[in-house]
Short mmCIF file of N, CA and C in Angstrom, two decimals:
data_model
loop_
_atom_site.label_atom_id
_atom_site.label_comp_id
_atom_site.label_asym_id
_atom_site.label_seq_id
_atom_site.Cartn_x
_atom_site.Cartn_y
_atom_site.Cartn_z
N UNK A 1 52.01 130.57 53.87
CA UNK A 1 51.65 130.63 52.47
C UNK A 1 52.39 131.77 51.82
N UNK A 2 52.89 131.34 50.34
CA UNK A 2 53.64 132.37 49.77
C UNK A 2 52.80 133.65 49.51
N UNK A 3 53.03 134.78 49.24
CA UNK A 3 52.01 136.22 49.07
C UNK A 3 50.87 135.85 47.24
N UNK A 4 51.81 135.29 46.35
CA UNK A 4 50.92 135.42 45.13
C UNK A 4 49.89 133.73 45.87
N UNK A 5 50.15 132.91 46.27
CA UNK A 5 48.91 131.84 46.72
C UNK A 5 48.37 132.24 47.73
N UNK A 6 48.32 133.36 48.77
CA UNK A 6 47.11 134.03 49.00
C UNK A 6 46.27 134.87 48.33
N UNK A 7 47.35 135.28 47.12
CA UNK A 7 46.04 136.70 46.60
C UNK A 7 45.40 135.22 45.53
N UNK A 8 45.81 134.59 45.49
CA UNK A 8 45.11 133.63 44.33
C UNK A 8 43.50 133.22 45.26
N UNK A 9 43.60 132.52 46.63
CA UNK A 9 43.10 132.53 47.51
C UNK A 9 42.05 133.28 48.06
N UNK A 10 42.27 134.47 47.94
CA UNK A 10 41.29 135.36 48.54
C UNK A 10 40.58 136.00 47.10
N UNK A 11 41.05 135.89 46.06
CA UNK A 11 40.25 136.05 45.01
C UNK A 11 39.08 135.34 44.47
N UNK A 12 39.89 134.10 44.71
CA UNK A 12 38.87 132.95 44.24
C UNK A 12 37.83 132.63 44.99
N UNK A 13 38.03 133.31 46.76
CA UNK A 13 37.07 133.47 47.72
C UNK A 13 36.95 132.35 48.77
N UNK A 14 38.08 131.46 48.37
CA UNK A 14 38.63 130.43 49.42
C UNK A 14 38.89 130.56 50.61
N UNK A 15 39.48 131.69 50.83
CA UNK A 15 39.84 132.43 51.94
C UNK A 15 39.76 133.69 52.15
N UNK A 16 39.34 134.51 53.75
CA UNK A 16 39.14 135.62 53.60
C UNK A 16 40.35 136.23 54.54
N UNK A 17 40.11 137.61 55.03
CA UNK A 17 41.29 138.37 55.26
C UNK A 17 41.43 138.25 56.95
N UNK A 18 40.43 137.82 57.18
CA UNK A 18 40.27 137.71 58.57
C UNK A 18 40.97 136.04 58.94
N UNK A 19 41.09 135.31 58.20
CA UNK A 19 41.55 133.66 58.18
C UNK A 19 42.93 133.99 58.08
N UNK A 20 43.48 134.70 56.77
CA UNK A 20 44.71 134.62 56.67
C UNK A 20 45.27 135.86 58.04
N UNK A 21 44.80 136.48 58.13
CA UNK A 21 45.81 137.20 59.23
C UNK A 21 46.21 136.32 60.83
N UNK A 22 44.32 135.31 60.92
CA UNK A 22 45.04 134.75 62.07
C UNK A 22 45.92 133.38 62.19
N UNK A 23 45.85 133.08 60.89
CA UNK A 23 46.43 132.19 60.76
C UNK A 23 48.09 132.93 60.72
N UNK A 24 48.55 134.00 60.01
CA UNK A 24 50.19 134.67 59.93
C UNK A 24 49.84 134.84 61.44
N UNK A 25 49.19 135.16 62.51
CA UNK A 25 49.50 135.43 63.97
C UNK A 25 49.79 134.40 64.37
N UNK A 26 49.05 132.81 64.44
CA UNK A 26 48.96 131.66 64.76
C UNK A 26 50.66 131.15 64.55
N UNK A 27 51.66 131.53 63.65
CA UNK A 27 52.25 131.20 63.05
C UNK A 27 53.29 131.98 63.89
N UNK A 28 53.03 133.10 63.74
CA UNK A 28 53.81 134.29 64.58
C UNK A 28 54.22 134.19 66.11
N UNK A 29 53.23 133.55 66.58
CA UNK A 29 53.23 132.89 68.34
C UNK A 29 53.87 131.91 68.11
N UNK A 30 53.65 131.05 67.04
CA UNK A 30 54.58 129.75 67.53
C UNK A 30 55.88 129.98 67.17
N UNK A 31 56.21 130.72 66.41
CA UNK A 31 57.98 130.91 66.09
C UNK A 31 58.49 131.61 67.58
N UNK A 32 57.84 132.93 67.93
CA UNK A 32 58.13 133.27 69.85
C UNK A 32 58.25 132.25 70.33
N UNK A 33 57.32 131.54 70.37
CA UNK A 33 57.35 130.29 71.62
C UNK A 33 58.32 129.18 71.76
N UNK A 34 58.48 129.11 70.13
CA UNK A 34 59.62 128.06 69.85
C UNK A 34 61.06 128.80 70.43
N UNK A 35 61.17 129.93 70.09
CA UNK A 35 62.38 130.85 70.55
C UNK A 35 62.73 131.20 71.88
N UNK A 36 61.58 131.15 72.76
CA UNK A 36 61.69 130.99 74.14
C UNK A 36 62.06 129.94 74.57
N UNK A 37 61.68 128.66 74.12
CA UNK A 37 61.15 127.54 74.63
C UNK A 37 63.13 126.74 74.44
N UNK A 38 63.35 125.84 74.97
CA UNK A 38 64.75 125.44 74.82
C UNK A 38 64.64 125.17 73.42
N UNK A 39 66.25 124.59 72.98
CA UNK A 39 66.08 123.93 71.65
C UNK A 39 65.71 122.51 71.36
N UNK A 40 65.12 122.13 70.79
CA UNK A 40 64.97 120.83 70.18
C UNK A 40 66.14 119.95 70.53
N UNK A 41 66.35 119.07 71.21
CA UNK A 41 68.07 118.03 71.30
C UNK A 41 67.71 117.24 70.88
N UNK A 42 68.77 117.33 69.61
CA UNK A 42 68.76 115.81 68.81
C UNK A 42 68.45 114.41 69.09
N UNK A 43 68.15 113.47 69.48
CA UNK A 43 68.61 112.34 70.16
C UNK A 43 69.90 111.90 69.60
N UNK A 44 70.08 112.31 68.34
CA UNK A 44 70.80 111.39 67.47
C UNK A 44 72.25 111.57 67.91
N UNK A 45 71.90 113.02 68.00
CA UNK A 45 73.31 113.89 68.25
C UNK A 45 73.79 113.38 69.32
N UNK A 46 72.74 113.30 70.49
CA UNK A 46 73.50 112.89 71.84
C UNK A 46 74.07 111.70 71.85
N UNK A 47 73.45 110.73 70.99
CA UNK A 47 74.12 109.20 71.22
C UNK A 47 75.66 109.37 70.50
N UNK A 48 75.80 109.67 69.68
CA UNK A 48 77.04 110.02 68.69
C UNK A 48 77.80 110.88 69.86
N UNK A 49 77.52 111.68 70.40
CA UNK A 49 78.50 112.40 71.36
C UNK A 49 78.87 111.59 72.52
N UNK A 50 77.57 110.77 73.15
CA UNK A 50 78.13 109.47 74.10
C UNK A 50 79.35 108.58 73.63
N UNK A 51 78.45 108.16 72.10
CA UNK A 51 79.96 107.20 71.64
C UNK A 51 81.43 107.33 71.75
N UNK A 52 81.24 108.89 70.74
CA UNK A 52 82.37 109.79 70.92
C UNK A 52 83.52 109.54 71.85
N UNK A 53 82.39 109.82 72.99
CA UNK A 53 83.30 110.19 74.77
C UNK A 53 83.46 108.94 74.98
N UNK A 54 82.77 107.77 74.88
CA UNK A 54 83.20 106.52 75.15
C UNK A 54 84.32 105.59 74.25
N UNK A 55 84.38 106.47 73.41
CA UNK A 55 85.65 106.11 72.45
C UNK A 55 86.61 106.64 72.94
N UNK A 56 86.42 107.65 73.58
CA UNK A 56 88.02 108.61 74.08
C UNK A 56 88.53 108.12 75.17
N UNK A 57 87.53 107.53 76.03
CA UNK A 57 87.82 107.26 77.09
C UNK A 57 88.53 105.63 77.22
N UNK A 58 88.19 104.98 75.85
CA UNK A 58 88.99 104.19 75.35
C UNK A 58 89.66 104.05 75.30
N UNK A 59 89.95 104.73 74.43
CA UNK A 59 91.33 104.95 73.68
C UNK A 59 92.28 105.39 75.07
N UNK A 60 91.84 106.45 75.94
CA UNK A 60 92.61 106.46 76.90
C UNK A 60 93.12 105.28 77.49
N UNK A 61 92.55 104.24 78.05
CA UNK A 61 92.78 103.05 78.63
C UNK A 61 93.86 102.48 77.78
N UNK A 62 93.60 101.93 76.95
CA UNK A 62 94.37 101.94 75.67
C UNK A 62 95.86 102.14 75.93
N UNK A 63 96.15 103.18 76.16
CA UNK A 63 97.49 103.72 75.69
C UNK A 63 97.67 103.83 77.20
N UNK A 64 97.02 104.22 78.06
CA UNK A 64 97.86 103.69 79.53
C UNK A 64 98.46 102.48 79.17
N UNK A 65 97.65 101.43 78.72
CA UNK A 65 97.98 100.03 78.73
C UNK A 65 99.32 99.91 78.49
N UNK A 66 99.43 100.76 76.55
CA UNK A 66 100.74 100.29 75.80
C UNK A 66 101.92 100.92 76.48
N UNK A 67 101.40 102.24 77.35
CA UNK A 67 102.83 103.03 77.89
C UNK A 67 102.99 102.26 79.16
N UNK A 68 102.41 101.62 79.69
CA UNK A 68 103.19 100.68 80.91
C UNK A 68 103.62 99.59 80.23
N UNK A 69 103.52 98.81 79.37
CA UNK A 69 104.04 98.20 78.77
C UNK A 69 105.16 98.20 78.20
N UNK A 70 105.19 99.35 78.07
CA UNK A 70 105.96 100.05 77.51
C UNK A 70 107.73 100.00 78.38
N UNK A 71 106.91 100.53 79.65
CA UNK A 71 107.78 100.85 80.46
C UNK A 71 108.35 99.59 81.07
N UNK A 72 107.80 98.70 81.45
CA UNK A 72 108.01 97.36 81.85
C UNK A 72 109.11 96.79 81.10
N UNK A 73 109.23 96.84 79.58
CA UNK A 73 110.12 96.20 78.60
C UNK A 73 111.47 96.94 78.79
N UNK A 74 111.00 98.63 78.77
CA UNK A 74 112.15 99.45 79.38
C UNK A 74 112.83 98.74 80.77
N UNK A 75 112.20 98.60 81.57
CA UNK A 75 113.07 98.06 83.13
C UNK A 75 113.72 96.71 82.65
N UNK A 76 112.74 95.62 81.99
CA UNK A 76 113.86 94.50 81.60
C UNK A 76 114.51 94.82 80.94
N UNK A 77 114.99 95.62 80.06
CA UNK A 77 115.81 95.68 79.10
C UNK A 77 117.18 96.48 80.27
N UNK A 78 116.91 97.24 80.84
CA UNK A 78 118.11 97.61 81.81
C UNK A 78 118.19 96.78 83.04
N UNK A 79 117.12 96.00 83.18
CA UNK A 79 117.95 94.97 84.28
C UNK A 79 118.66 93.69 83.63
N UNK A 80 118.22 93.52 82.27
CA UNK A 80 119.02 92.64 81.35
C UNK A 80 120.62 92.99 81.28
N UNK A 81 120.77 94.76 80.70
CA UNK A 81 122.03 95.36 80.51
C UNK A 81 122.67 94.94 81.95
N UNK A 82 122.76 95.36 83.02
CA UNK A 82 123.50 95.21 84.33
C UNK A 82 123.68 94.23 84.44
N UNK A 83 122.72 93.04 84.36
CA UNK A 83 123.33 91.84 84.82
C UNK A 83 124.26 91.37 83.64
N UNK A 84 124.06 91.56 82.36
CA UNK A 84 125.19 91.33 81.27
C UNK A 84 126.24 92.01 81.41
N UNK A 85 126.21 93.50 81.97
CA UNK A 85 127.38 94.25 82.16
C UNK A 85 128.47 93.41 83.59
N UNK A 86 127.69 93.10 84.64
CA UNK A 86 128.48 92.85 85.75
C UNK A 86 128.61 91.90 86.50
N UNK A 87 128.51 90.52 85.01
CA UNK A 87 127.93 89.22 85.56
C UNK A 87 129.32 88.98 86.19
N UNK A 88 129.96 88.25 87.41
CA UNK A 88 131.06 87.56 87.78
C UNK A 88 130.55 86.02 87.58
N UNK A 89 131.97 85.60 86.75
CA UNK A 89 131.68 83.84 86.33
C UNK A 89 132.12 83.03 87.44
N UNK A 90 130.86 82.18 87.23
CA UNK A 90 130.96 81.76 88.88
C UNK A 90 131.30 80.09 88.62
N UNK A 91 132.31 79.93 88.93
CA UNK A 91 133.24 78.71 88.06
C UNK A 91 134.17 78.08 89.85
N UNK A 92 133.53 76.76 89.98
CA UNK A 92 134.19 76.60 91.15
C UNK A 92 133.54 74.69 91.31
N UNK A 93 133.98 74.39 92.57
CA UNK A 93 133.90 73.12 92.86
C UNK A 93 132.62 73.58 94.23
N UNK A 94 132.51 74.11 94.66
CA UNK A 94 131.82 74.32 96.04
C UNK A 94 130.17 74.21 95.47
N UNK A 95 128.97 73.59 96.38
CA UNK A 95 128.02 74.21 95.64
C UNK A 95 127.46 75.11 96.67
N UNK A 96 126.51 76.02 96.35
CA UNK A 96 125.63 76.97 97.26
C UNK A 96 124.42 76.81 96.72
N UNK A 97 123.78 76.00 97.83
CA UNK A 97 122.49 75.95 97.88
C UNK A 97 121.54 76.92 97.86
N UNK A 98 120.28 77.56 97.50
CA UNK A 98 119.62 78.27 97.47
C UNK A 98 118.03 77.89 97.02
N UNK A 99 117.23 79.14 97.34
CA UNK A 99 115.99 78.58 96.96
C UNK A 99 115.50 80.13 96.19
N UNK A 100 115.00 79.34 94.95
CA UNK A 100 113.61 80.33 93.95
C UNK A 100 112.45 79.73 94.26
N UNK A 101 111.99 80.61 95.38
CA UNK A 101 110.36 80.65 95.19
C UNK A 101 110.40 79.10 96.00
N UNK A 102 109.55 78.02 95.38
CA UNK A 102 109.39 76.50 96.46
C UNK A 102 111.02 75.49 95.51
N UNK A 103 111.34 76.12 95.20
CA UNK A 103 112.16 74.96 94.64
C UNK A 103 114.04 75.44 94.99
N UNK A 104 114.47 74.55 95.23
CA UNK A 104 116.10 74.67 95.65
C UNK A 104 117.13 74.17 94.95
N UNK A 105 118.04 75.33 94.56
CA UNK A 105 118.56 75.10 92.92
C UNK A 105 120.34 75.45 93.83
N UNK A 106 121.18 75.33 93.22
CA UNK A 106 122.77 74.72 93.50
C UNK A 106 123.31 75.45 92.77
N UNK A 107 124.30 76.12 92.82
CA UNK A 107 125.20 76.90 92.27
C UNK A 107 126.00 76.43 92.26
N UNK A 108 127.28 76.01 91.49
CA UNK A 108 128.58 75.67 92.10
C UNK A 108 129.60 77.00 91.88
N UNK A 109 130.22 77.26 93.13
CA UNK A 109 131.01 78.80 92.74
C UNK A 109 132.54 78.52 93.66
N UNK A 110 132.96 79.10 93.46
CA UNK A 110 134.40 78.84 94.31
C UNK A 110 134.40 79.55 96.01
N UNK A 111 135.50 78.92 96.58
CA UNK A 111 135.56 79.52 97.69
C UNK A 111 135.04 80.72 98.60
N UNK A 112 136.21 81.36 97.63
CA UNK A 112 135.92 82.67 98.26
C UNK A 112 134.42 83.19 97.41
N UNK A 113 133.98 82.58 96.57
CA UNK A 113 132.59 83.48 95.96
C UNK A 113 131.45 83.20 97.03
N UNK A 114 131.82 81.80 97.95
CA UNK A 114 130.64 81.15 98.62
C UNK A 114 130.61 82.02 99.48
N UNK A 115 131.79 82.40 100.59
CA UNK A 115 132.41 83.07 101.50
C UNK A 115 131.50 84.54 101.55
N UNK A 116 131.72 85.52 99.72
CA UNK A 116 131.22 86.38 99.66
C UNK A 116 129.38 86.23 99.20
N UNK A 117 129.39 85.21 98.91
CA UNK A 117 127.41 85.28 99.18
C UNK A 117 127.23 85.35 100.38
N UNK A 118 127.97 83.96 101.31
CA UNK A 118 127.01 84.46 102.44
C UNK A 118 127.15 85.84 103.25
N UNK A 119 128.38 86.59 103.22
CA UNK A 119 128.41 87.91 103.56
C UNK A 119 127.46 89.08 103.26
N UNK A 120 127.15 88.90 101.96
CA UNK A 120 126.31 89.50 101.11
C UNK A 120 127.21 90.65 100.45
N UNK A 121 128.50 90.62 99.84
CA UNK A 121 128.98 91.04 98.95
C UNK A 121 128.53 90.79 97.85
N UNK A 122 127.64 89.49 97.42
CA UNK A 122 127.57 88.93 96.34
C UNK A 122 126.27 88.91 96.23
N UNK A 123 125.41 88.32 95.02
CA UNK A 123 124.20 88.36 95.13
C UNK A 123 123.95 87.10 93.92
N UNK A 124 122.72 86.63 93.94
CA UNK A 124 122.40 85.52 92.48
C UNK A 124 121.57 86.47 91.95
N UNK A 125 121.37 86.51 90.86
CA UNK A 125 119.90 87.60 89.87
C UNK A 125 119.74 86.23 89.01
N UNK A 126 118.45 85.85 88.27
CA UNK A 126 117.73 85.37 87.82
C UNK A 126 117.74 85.87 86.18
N UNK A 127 117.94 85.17 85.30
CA UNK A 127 117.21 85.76 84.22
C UNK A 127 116.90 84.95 83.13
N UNK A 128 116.14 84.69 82.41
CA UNK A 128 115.77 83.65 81.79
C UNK A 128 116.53 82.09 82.01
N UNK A 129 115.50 82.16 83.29
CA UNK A 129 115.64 80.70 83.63
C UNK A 129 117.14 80.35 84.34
N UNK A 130 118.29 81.31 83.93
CA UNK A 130 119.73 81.29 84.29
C UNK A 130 120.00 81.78 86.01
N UNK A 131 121.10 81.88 86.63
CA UNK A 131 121.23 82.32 87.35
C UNK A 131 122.53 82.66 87.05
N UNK A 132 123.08 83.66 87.90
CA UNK A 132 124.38 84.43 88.00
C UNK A 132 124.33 85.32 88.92
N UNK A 133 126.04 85.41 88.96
CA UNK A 133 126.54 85.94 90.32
C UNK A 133 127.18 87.79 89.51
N UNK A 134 126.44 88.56 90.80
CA UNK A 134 126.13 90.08 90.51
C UNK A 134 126.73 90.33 91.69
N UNK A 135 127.86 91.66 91.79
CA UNK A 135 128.30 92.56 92.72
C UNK A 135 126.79 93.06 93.55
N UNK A 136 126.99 92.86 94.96
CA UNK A 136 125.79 93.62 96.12
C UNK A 136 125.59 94.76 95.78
N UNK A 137 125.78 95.68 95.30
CA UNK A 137 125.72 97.11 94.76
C UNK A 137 124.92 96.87 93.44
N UNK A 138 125.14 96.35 92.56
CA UNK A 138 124.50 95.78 91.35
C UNK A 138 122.95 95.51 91.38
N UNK A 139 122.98 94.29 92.90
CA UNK A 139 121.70 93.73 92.63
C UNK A 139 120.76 94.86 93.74
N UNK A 140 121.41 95.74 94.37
CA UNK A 140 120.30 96.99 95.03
C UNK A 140 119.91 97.32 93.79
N UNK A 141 120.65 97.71 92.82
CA UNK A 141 120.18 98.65 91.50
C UNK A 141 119.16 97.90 91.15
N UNK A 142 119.69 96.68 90.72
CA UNK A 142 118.03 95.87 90.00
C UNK A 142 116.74 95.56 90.92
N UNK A 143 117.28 95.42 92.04
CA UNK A 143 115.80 95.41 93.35
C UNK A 143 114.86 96.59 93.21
N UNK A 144 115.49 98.01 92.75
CA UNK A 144 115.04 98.75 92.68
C UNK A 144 114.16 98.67 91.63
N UNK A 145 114.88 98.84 90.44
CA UNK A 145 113.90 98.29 89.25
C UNK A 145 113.27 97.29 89.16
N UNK A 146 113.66 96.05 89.17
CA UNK A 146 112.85 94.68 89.29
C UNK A 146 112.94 93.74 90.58
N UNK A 147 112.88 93.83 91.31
CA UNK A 147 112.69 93.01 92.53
C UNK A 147 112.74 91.34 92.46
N UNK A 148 111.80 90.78 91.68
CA UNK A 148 111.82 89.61 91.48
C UNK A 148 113.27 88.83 91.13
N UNK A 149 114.18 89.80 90.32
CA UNK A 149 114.97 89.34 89.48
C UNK A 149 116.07 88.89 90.47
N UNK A 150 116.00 89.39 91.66
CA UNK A 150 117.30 89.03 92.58
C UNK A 150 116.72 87.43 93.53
N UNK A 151 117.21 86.88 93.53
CA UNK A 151 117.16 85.71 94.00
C UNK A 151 117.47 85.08 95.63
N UNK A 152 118.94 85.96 95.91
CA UNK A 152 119.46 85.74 97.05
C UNK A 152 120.43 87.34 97.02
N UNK A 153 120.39 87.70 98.22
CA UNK A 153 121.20 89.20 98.67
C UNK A 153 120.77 88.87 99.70
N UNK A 154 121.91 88.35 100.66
CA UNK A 154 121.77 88.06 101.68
C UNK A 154 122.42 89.53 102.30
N UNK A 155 122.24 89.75 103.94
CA UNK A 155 122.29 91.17 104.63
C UNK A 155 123.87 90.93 104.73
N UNK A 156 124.50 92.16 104.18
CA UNK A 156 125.80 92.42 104.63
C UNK A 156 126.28 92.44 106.37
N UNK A 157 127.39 91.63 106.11
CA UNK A 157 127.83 91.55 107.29
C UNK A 157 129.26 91.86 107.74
N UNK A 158 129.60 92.63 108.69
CA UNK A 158 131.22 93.17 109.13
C UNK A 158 132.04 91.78 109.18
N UNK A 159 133.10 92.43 108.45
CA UNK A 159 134.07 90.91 108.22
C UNK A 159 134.96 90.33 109.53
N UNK A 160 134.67 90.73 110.69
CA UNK A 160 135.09 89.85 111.93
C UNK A 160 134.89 90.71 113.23
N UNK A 161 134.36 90.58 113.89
CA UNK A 161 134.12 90.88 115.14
C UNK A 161 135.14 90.92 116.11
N UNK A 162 136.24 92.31 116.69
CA UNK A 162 136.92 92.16 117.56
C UNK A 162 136.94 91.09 118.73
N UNK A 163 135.19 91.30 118.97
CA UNK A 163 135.31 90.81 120.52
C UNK A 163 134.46 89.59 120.18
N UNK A 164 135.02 88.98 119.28
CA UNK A 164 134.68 87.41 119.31
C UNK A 164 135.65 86.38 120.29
N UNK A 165 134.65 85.79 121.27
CA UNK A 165 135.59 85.08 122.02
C UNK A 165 136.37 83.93 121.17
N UNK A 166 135.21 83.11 120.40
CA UNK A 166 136.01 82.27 119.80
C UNK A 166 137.31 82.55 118.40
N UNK A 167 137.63 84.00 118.38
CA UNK A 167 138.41 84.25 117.44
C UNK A 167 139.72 83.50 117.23
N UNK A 168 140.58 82.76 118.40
CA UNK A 168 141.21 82.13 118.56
C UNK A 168 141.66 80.32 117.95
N UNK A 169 140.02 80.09 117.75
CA UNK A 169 140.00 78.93 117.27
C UNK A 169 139.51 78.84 115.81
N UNK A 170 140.54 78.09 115.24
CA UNK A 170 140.38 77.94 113.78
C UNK A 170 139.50 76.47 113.49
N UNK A 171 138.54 77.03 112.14
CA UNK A 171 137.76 76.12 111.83
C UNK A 171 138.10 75.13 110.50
N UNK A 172 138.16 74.00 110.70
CA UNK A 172 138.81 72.93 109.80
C UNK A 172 138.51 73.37 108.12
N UNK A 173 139.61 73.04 107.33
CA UNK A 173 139.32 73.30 106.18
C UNK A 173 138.56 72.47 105.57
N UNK A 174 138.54 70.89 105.83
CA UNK A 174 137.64 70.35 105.49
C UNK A 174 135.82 70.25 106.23
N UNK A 175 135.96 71.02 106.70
CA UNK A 175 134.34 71.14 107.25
C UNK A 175 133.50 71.60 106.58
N UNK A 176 132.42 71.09 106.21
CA UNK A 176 131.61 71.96 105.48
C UNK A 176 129.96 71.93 105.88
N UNK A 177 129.45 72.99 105.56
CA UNK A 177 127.92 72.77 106.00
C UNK A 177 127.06 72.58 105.44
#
């Protein structure tokens, strides 16, 4: 109570001096107690601070998402460049059989290109739906980055064996396998 609505109070005989003091003590303990006692926690506050954190933690997810995405478009876009940079045109009468995945698709490439696939000088890379012929050095680079994209890299192999017995005998030009 303000000081002039007690003296109004104790004049008028509403209240005496012994009421109002224990009532300012009554008053006096509970402000201590409140001051000891923890603070009051909002509820309100806490849900808004949950949201908060569950928004951040959002948003985190979020942008992992777009930066691998990110990065993904980055790797096709440089396994796109290489194979545009170091396509060899593969222009021939021969075909070379091969397989993507369950299905077996034909190349036709020349002689010596067949010669150098199966050696593994050569390699096929994949790219929208296309195929083409990539230097063996080329398609390590893109295995590295994209794996899928190489098709056939077959294992390099030494171009003739001293101690081949049959080195002697030549194999027909028209033979084929």
């Amino acid at each position: 109570m303000s000081n002039a609505l007690k003296e109004q109070l104790l004049k008028a005989g509403l209240a005496d001096a012994k009421k109002l003091k224990a009532v300012k003590k009554e008053k006096h303990k509970q402000k201590v107690q409140a001051g000891k006692n923890q603070p009051v926690v909002n509820e309100a506050s806490m849900l808004a601070e949950q949201k908060r954190q569950q928004q951040v933690e959002r948003d985190k997810q979020l942008n992992q998402q777009k930066q691998a995405a990110l990065q993904q478009k980055a790797i096709a876009a440089q396994v796109k460049q290489l194979i545009g940079n170091n396509t060899i045109k593969a222009n021939g009468e021969v075909g070379y059989n091969f397989t993507d995945g369950k299905l077996v698709k034909r190349l036709y490439v020349s002689s010596r290109q067949h010669d150098e696939l199966s050696r593994g000088l050569l390699a096929i890379a994949k790219q929208d739906e296309q195929y083409y012929l990539v230097p063996a050095a080329v398609a390590e680079k893109i295995t590295q980055r994209q794996a899928e994209s190489i098709v056939v890299l077959n294992a390099k192999q030494q171009q003739e064996d001293e101690d081949d017995p049959y080195a002697d005998f030549k194999i027909p030009d028209d033979l084929m396998w």
